[in-house]
XYZ file of C-alpha atoms in Angstrom:
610
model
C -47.086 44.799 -107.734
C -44.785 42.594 -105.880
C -46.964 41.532 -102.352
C -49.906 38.505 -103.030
C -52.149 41.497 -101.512
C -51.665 43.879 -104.191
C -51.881 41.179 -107.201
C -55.122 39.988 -106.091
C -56.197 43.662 -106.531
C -54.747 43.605 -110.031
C -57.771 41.409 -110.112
C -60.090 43.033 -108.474
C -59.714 46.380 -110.226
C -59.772 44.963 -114.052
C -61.550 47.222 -116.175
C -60.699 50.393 -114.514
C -58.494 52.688 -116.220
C -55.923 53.154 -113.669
C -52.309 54.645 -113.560
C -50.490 52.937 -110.321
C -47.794 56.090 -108.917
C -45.890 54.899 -106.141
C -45.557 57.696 -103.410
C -43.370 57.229 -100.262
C -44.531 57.675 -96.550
C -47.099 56.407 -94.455
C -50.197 57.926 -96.838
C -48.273 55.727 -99.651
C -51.104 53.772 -101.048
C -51.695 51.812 -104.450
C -55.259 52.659 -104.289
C -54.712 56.545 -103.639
C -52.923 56.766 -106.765
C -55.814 55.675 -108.612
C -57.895 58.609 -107.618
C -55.080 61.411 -109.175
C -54.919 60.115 -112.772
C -56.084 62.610 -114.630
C -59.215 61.837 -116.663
C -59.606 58.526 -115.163
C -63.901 57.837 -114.116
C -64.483 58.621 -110.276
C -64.184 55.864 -108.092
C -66.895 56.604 -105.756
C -67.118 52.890 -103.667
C -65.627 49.817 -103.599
C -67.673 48.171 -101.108
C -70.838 48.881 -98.690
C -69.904 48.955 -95.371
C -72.988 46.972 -93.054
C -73.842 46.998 -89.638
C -72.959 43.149 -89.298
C -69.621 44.305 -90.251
C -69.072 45.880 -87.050
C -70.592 43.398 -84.730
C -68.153 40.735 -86.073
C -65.301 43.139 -85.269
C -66.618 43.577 -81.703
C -67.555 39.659 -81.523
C -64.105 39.018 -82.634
C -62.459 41.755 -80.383
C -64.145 39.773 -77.201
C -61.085 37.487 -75.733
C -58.559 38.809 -77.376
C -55.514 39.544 -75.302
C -54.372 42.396 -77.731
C -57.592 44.200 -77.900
C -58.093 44.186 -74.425
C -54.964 45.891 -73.193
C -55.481 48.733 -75.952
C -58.986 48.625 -74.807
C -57.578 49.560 -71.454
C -55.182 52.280 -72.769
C -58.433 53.657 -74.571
C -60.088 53.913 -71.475
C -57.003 54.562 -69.289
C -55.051 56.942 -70.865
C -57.254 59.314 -73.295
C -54.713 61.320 -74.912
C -53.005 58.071 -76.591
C -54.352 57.552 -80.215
C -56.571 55.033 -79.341
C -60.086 55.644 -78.472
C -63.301 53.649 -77.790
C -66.981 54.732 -79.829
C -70.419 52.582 -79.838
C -67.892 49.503 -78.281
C -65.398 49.893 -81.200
C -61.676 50.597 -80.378
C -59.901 53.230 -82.992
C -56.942 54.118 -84.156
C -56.107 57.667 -85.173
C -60.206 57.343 -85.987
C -59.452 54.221 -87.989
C -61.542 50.855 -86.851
C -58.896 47.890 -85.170
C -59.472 44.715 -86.313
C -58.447 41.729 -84.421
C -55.378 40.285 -85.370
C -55.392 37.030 -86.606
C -59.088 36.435 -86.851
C -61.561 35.377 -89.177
C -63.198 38.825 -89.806
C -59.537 40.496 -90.954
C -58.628 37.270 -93.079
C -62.560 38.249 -94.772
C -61.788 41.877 -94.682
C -58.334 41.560 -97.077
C -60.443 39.252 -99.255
C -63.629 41.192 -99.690
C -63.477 44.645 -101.767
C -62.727 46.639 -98.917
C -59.168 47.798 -98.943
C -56.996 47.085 -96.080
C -55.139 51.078 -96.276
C -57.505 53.654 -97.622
C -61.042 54.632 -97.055
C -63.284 56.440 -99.925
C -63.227 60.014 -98.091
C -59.173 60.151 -97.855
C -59.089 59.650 -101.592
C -56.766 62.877 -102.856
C -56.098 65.027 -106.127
C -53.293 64.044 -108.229
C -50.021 66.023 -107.315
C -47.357 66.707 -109.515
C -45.904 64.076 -111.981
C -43.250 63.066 -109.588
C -43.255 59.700 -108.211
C -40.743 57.144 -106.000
C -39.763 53.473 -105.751
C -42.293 51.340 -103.287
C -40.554 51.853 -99.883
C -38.618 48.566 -98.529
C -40.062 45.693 -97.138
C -39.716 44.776 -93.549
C -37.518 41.542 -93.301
C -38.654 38.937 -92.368
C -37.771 35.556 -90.977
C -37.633 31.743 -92.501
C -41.557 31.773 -90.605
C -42.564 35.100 -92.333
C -43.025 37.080 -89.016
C -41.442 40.103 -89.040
C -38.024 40.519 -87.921
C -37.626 43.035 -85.130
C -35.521 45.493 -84.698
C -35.326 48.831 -82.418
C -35.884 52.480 -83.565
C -34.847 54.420 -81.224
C -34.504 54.890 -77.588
C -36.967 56.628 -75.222
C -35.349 56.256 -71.923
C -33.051 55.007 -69.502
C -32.519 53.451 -66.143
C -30.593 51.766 -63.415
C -31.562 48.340 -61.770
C -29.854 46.533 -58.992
C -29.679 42.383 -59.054
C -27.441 40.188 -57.477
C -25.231 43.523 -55.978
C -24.464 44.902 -59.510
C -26.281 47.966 -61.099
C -27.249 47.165 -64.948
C -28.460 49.673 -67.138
C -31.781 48.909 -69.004
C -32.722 51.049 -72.229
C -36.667 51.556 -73.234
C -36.515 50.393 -76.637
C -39.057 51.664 -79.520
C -39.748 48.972 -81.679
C -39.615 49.742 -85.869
C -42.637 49.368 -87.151
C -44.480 48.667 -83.675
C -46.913 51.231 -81.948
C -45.032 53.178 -78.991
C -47.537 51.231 -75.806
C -45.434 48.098 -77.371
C -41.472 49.676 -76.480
C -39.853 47.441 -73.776
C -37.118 47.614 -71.118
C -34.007 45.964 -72.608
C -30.110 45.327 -71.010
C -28.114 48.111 -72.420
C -25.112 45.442 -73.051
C -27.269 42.695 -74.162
C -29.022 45.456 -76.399
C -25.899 46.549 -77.715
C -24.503 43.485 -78.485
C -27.736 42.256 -80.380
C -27.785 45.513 -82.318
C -23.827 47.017 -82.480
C -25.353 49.977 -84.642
C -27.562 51.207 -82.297
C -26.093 54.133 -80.135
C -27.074 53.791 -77.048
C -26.178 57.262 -75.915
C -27.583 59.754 -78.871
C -30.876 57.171 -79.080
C -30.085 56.726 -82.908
C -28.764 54.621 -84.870
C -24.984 55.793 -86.231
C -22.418 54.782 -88.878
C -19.051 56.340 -89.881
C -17.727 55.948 -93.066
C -20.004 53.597 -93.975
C -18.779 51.035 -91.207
C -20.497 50.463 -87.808
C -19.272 53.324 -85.214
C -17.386 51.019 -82.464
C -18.909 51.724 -79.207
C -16.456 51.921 -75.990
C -18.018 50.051 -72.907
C -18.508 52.404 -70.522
C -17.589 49.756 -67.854
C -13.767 49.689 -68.661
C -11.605 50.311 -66.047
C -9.696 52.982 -67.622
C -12.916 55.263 -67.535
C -13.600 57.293 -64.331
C -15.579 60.437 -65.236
C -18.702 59.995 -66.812
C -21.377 62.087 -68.443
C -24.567 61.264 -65.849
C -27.025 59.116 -66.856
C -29.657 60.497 -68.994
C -32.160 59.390 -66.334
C -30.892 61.122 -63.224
C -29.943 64.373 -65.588
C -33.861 64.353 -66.659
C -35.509 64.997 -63.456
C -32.523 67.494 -61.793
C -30.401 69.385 -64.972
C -28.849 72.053 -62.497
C -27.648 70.023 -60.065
C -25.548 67.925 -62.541
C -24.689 71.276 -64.890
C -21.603 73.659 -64.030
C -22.431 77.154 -62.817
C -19.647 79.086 -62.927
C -17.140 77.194 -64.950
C -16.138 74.070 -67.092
C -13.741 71.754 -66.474
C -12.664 69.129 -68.901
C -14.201 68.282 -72.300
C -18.124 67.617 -71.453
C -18.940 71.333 -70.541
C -15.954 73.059 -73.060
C -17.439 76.251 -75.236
C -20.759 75.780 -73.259
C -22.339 79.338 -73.664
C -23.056 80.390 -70.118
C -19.691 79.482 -68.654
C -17.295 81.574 -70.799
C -17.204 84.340 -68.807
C -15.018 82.311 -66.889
C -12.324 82.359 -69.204
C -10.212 85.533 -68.381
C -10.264 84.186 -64.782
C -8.867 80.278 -66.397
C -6.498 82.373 -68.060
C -5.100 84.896 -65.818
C -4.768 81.917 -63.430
C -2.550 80.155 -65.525
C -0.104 82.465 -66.059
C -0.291 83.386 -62.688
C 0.957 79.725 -61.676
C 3.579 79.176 -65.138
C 4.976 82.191 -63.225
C 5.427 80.356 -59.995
C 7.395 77.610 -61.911
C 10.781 76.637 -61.216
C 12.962 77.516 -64.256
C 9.456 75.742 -66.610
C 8.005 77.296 -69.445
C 4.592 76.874 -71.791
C 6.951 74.333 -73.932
C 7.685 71.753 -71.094
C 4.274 72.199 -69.632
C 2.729 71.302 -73.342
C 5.615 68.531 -73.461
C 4.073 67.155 -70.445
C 0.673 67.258 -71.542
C 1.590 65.526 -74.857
C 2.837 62.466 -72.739
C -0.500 62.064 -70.779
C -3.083 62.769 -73.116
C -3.687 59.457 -74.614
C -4.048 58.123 -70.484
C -5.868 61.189 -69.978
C -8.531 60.617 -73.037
C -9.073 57.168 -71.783
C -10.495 58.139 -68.466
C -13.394 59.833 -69.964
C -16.711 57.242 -70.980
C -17.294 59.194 -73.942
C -15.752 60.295 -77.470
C -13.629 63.512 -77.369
C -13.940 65.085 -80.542
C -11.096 67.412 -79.716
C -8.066 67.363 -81.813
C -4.572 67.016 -79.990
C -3.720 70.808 -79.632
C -7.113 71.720 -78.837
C -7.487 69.084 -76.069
C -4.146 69.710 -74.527
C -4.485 73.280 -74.598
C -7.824 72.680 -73.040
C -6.258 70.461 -69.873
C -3.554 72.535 -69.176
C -5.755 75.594 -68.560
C -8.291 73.987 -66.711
C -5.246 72.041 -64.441
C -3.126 75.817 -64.074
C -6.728 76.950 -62.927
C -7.527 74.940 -60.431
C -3.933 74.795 -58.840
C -3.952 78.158 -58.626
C -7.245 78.488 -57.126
C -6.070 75.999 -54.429
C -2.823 77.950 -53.716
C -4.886 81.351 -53.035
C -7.638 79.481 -50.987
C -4.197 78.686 -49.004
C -2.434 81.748 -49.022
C -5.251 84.280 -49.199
C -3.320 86.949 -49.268
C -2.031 85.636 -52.778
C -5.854 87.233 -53.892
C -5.348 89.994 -52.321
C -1.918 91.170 -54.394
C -3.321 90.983 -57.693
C -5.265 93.668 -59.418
C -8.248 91.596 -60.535
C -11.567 93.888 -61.520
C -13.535 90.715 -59.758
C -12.006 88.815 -57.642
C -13.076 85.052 -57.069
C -12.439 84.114 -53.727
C -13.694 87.973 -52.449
C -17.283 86.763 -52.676
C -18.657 83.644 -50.785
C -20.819 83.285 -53.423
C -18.713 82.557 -55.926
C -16.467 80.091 -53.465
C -19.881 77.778 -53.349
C -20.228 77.947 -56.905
C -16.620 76.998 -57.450
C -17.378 74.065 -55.097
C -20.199 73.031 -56.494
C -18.554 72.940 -59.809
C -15.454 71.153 -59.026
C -17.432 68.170 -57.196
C -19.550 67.503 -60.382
C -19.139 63.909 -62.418
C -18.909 65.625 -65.219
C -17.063 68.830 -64.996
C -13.710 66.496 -63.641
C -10.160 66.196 -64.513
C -7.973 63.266 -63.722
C -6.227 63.793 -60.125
C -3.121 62.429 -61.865
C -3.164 65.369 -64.700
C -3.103 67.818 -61.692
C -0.307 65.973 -59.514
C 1.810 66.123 -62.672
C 1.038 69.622 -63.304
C 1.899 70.510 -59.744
C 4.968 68.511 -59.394
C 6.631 69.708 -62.596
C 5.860 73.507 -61.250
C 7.349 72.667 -57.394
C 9.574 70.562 -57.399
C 11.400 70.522 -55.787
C 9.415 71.536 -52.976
C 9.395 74.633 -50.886
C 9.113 73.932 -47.560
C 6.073 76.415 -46.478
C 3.858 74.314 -49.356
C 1.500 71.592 -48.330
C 1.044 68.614 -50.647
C -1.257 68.780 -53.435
C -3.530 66.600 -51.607
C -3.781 68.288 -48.782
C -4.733 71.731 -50.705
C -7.388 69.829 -52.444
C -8.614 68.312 -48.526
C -8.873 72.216 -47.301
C -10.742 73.316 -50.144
C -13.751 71.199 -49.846
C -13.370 71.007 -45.896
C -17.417 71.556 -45.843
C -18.110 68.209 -47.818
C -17.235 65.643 -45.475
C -16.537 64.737 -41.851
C -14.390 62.198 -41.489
C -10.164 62.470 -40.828
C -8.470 60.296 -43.389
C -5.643 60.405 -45.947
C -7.798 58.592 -49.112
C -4.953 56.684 -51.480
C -5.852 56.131 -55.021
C -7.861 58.710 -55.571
C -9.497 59.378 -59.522
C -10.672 63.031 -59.244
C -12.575 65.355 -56.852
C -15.907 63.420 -57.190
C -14.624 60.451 -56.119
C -12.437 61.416 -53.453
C -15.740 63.560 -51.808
C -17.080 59.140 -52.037
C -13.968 58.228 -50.251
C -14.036 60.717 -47.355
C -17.773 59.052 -47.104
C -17.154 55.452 -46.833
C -16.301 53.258 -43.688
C -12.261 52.786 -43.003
C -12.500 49.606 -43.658
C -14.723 47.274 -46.124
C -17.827 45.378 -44.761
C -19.540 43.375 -46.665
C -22.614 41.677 -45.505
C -23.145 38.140 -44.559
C -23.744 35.844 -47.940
C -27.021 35.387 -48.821
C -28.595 37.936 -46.483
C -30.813 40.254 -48.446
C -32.754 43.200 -47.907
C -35.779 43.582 -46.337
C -37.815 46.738 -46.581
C -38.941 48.517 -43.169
C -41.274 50.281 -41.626
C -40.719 54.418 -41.682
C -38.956 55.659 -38.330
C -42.444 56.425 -36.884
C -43.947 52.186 -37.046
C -40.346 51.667 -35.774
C -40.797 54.784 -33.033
C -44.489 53.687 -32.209
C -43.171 49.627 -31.692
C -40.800 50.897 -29.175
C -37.529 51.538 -31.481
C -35.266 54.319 -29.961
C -33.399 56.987 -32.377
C -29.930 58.356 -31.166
C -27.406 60.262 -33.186
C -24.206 58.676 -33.529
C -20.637 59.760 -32.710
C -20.158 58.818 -35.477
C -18.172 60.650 -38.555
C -18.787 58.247 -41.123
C -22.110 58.304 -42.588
C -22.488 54.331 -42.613
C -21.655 54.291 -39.284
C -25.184 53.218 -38.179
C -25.931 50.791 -35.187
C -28.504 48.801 -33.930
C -29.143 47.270 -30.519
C -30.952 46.764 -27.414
C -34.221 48.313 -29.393
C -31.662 51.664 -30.273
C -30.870 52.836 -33.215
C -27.922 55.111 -33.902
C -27.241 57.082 -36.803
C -24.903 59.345 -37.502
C -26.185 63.276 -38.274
C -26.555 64.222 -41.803
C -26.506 67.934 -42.588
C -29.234 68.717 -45.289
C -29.098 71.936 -47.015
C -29.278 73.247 -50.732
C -25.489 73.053 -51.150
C -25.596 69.298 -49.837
C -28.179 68.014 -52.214
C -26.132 68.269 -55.716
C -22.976 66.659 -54.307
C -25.129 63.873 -53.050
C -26.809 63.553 -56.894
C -23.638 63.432 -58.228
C -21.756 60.537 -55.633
C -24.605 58.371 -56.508
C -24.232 59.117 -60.176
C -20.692 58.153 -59.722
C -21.472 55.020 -57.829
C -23.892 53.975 -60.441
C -21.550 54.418 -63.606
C -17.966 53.370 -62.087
C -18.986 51.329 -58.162
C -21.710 49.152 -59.044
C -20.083 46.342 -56.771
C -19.731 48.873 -53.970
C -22.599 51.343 -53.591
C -22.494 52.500 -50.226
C -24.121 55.967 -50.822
C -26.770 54.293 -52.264
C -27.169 51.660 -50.186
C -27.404 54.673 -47.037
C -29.772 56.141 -48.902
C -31.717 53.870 -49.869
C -31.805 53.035 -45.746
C -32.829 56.242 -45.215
C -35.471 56.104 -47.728
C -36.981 53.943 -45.765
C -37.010 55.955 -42.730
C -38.170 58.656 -44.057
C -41.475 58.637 -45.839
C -43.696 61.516 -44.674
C -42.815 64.795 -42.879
C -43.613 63.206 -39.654
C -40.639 60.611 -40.722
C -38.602 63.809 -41.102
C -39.519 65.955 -37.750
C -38.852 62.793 -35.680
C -35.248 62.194 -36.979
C -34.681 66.027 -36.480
C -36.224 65.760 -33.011
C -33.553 63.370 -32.360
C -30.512 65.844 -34.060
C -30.337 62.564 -36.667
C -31.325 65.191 -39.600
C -30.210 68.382 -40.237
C -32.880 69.963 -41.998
C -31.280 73.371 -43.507
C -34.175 73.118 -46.386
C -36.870 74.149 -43.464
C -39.851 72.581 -44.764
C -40.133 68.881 -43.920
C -42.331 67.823 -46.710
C -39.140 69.143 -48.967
C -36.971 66.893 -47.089
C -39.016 64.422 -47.107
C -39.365 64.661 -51.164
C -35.603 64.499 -51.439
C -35.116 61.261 -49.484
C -37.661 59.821 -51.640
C -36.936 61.395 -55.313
C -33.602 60.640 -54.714
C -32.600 56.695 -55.779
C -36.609 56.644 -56.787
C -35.426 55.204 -60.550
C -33.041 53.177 -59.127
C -34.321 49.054 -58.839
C -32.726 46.909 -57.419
C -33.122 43.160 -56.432
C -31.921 43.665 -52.707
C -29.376 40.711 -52.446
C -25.958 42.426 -50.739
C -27.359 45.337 -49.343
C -25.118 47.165 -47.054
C -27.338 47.346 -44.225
C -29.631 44.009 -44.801
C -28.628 42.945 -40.653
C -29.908 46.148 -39.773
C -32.927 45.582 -41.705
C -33.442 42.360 -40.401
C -32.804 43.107 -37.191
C -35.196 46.042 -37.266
C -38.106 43.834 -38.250
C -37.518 41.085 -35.762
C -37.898 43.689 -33.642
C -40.807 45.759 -35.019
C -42.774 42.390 -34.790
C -42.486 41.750 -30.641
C -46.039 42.601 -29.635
C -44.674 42.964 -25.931
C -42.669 46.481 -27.773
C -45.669 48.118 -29.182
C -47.433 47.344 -25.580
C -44.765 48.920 -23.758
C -45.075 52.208 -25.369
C -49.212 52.765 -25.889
C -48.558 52.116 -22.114
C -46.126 54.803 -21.595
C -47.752 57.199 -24.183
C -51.601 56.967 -22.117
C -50.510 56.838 -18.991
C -46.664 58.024 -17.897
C -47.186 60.609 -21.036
C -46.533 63.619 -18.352
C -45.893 63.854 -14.394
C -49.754 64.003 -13.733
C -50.855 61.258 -15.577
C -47.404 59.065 -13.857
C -48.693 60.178 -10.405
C -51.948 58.953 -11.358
C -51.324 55.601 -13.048
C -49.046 54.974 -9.890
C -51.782 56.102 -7.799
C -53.923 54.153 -8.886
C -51.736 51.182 -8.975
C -51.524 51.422 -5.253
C -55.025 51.773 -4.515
C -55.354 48.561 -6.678
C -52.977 47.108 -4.567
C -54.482 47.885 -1.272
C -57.323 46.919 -2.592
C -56.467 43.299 -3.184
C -54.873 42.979 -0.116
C -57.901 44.237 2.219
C -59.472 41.504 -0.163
C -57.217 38.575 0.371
C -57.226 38.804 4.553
C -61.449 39.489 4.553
C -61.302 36.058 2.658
C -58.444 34.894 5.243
C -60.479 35.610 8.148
C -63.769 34.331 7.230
C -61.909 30.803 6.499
C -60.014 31.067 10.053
C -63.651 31.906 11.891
């Protein structure tokens, strides 16, 4: 017996022939043992429970801040474990007592025992037995020391301009209502055992696993936040093939690898004078740069991992050459041709624009250098190849420099020419949906506009640019604010838009007026879908509103949402000058008014002048 708990029972049970068998788990109890001696007397009760007994527990329970927020999730939120019967609150059908009160301090003094009840006692099992599990630490006061279990969930917050990641932490030894929202780094740094990405806690070797921050600026492609990939799996998830490490050997994709193959022969082929040996030379020289732009731990080994990029870099070379040259397709004796089905031209898309599914732009400029160079005179740049291919993902005519991989140069053919940052100090303010702005007299014009931050306001109109909403648009857009979130979090413009669009569009009515106005192109067809997109979309994503992209607009939208003289003008317009009749009427009436008045003014004229 090593707790002051257990040798006052040493105490209490004198006289009883007792064997003590420590068992491990949670039904681990000195007293249970007792019970599975063999030949030992029956212990039938310890102590008579009375009916005072549970009117201190209630007395005791009233004013307590603990027992009444479980009361609440007993009452709230049945399918917890707590429950509430004749004005006592259970737990898994055992009574709560009041921490630190009188009536527990009496309870772990009396002959009650504070773990086991009379009708759990059990038969003796087997002669086995194990050492008393280990205590929880605890600290110079003799509180418990706390430290997390596990974690339950993730998400994104926005303060001061910067996007921070926050874990849901499960507390050991504390009930799961009690988990909190912690900093990832702050967590990390705290606890540098705890993996923040598997939701255990890991050691290699016997030494602490070293965790990479996933903020260094040699990462660019990123596995998506567990979060985001929760609530919309397929539109982060490959279709038709992987690319890179995070989808390699997935099951459903290797059908694809004839296709990777054949392609990469196809382009060795095209080489000039290069075979497999300078190609894996190559490769060799740029796979330490090329590990180091992924945010996670490949578990490849060199061979495997080369051989891995240079397929997946021949492949989609190729597959920009014969989007090019078509007839390139149209020579070779495939049994299914890719580009010979639209169908399989939008899943390619959609594949190569994914965070995940991403090789490093540099990897394929290298690749396609060492195969053309020097250049033939007929072949565009690779750049330009990569433009044509995803011609359908973005508006605007620019030449992006600097560009990290497909996903972020789809972000860079979204963003304004040149930066704009908003005035210091100015923060967001939230507004009302496009219908309070419509009904206080704010117009909505579609923009000339290319860029999708392109969005004015003035003289009471606001122009925005048309956005073209389908099914193919909707997992690009998941995946640029993925991006933005993991590797931007000082420049979120796509979030930023969409968060200002969130707040335009609340209901279907949001949505029919901003198509009414050609501002949305709703290819999904039902508004209430569009509608749920707008607002599902950056719904887990808080943020404190300080440098928001579009806080002047916001600003300026509520100064002018606020003019009474607005809202006037248009009930005005709306009940009378609503169609030519009532118009003709109103002004009808106007000038009857007027005569009116006038006959009015000279009676009163000439009765002064008699």
């Amino acid at each position: 017996m090593v707790t002051l708990e257990q040798q006052k029972w040493i105490a209490k049970l004198l006289g009883y022939d007792y064997e003590i068998l420590y068992k491990p788990g949670i039904e681990n109890s000195t007293a249970d043992a007792l019970s599975r001696v063999t030949g030992s007397p029956t212990l039938n009760v310890l102590f008579v429970l009375q009916a005072q007994i549970w009117e201190e527990i209630k007395t005791a329970a009233e004013g307590n801040a603990y027992m009444d927020r479980i009361g609440k999730l007993a009452a709230t939120k049945p399918g917890l474990p707590y429950t509430k019967r004749n004005g006592l609150i259970l737990y898994k059908n055992r009574v709560v007592v009041p921490p630190k009160s009188q009536i527990l301090d009496q309870l772990l003094r009396s002959r009650i025992h504070p773990v086991f009840h009379v009708s759990l006692l059990k038969k003796k099992i087997g002669d086995s037995s194990a050492n008393c599990p280990t205590l929880p630490p605890l600290n110079d006061d003799g509180a418990f020391i706390i430290e997390p279990e596990e974690i339950i969930d993730t998400r994104w917050i926005k303060k001061g301009g910067k996007f921070f990641e926050e874990s849901l932490v499960k507390w050991k030894r504390l009930p799961i209502e009690d988990a909190t929202w912690e900093n990832a780094v702050e967590l990390q740094d705290k606890f540098p055992d705890l993996n923040l990405e598997d939701k255990v806690p890991v050691k290699v070797g016997g030494e602490l696993k070293s965790l990479e921050s996933t903020q260094s600026s040699k990462h660019c492609i990123y596995r998506v936040p567990m979060k985001l990939r929760k609530l919309n799996k397929e539109d982060y998830t490959p279709r038709l093939v992987s690319i890179g490490p995070f989808h390699h050997g997935s099951g459903g994709l290797q059908s694809m690898k004839k296709h990777k193959l054949f392609y990469f022969k196809k382009l060795i082929q095209r080489g000039n004078n290069r075979n497999l040996e300078d190609y894996v030379g190559l490769m060799k020289k740029l796979e330490e740069k090329t590990r180091h732009c992924y945010a996670d731990t490949i578990r490849l080994n060199s061979d495997k991992f080369v051989a891995m990029i240079l397929v997946d870099a021949g492949f989609i070379i190729e597959l920009l050459l014969r989007f090019y040259y078509w007839d390139l397709e149209v020579k070779d004796d495939l049994e299914e041709p890719l580009l010979h089905k639209p169908s399989l031209i939008i899943d390619l898309q959609h594949d190569l624009t994914l965070l995940e599914n991403q090789l490093p732009f540099f990897v394929l400029e290298e690749f396609f250098n060492l195969t053309f160079v020097p250049f033939p005179e007929n072949l565009p740049p690779l750049l330009r190849l990569t433009l044509i291919f995803f011609k359908n993902y973005y508006n605007q005519v620019m030449v992006p420099k600097n560009v990290r991989h497909f996903t972020d140069l789809i972000r860079t053919l979204h963003l304004p020419t040149t930066s704009r940052l908003p005035a210091a100090g100015e923060e967001f303010i939230f507004l009302p949906s496009a219908t309070g702005l419509h009904e206080s007299g704010v117009k909505f014009k579609v923009s000339s506009g290319k860029c999708l931050l392109d969005i004015q306001f003035s003289k009471g109109i606001l122009e925005i640019p048309c956005f073209n909403l389908h099914g193919g648009t909707i997992p690009f857009i998941r995946n640029l604010v993925a991006l933005e979130l993991c590797h931007h979090p000082q420049d979120c413009y796509i979030v930023d838009y969409f968060i200002f669009m969130r707040c335009l569009i609340r209901t279907p009515k949001d949505v029919d007026l901003l198509v009414q106005n050609r501002i949305l192109a709703n290819g999904l067809g039902d508004s209430g879908a569009a509608a749920a997109f707008f607002n599902n979309l950056c719904r887990h994503i808080i943020f404190s509103g300080s440098n928001f992209y579009f806080s002047s607009h916001c600003k300026a939208l509520n100064a002018y949402h606020k003019v009474p003289w607005h809202k006037w003008k248009v009930i005005f317009k709306r009940d009378y000058c609503s169609t030519p009749w009532r118009t003709a009427s109103t002004t009808a009436a106007v000038i009857f008014l007027l005569f009116t008045s006038i006959q009015t003014i000279c009676s009163v004229l000439s009765l002064k002048g008699v």
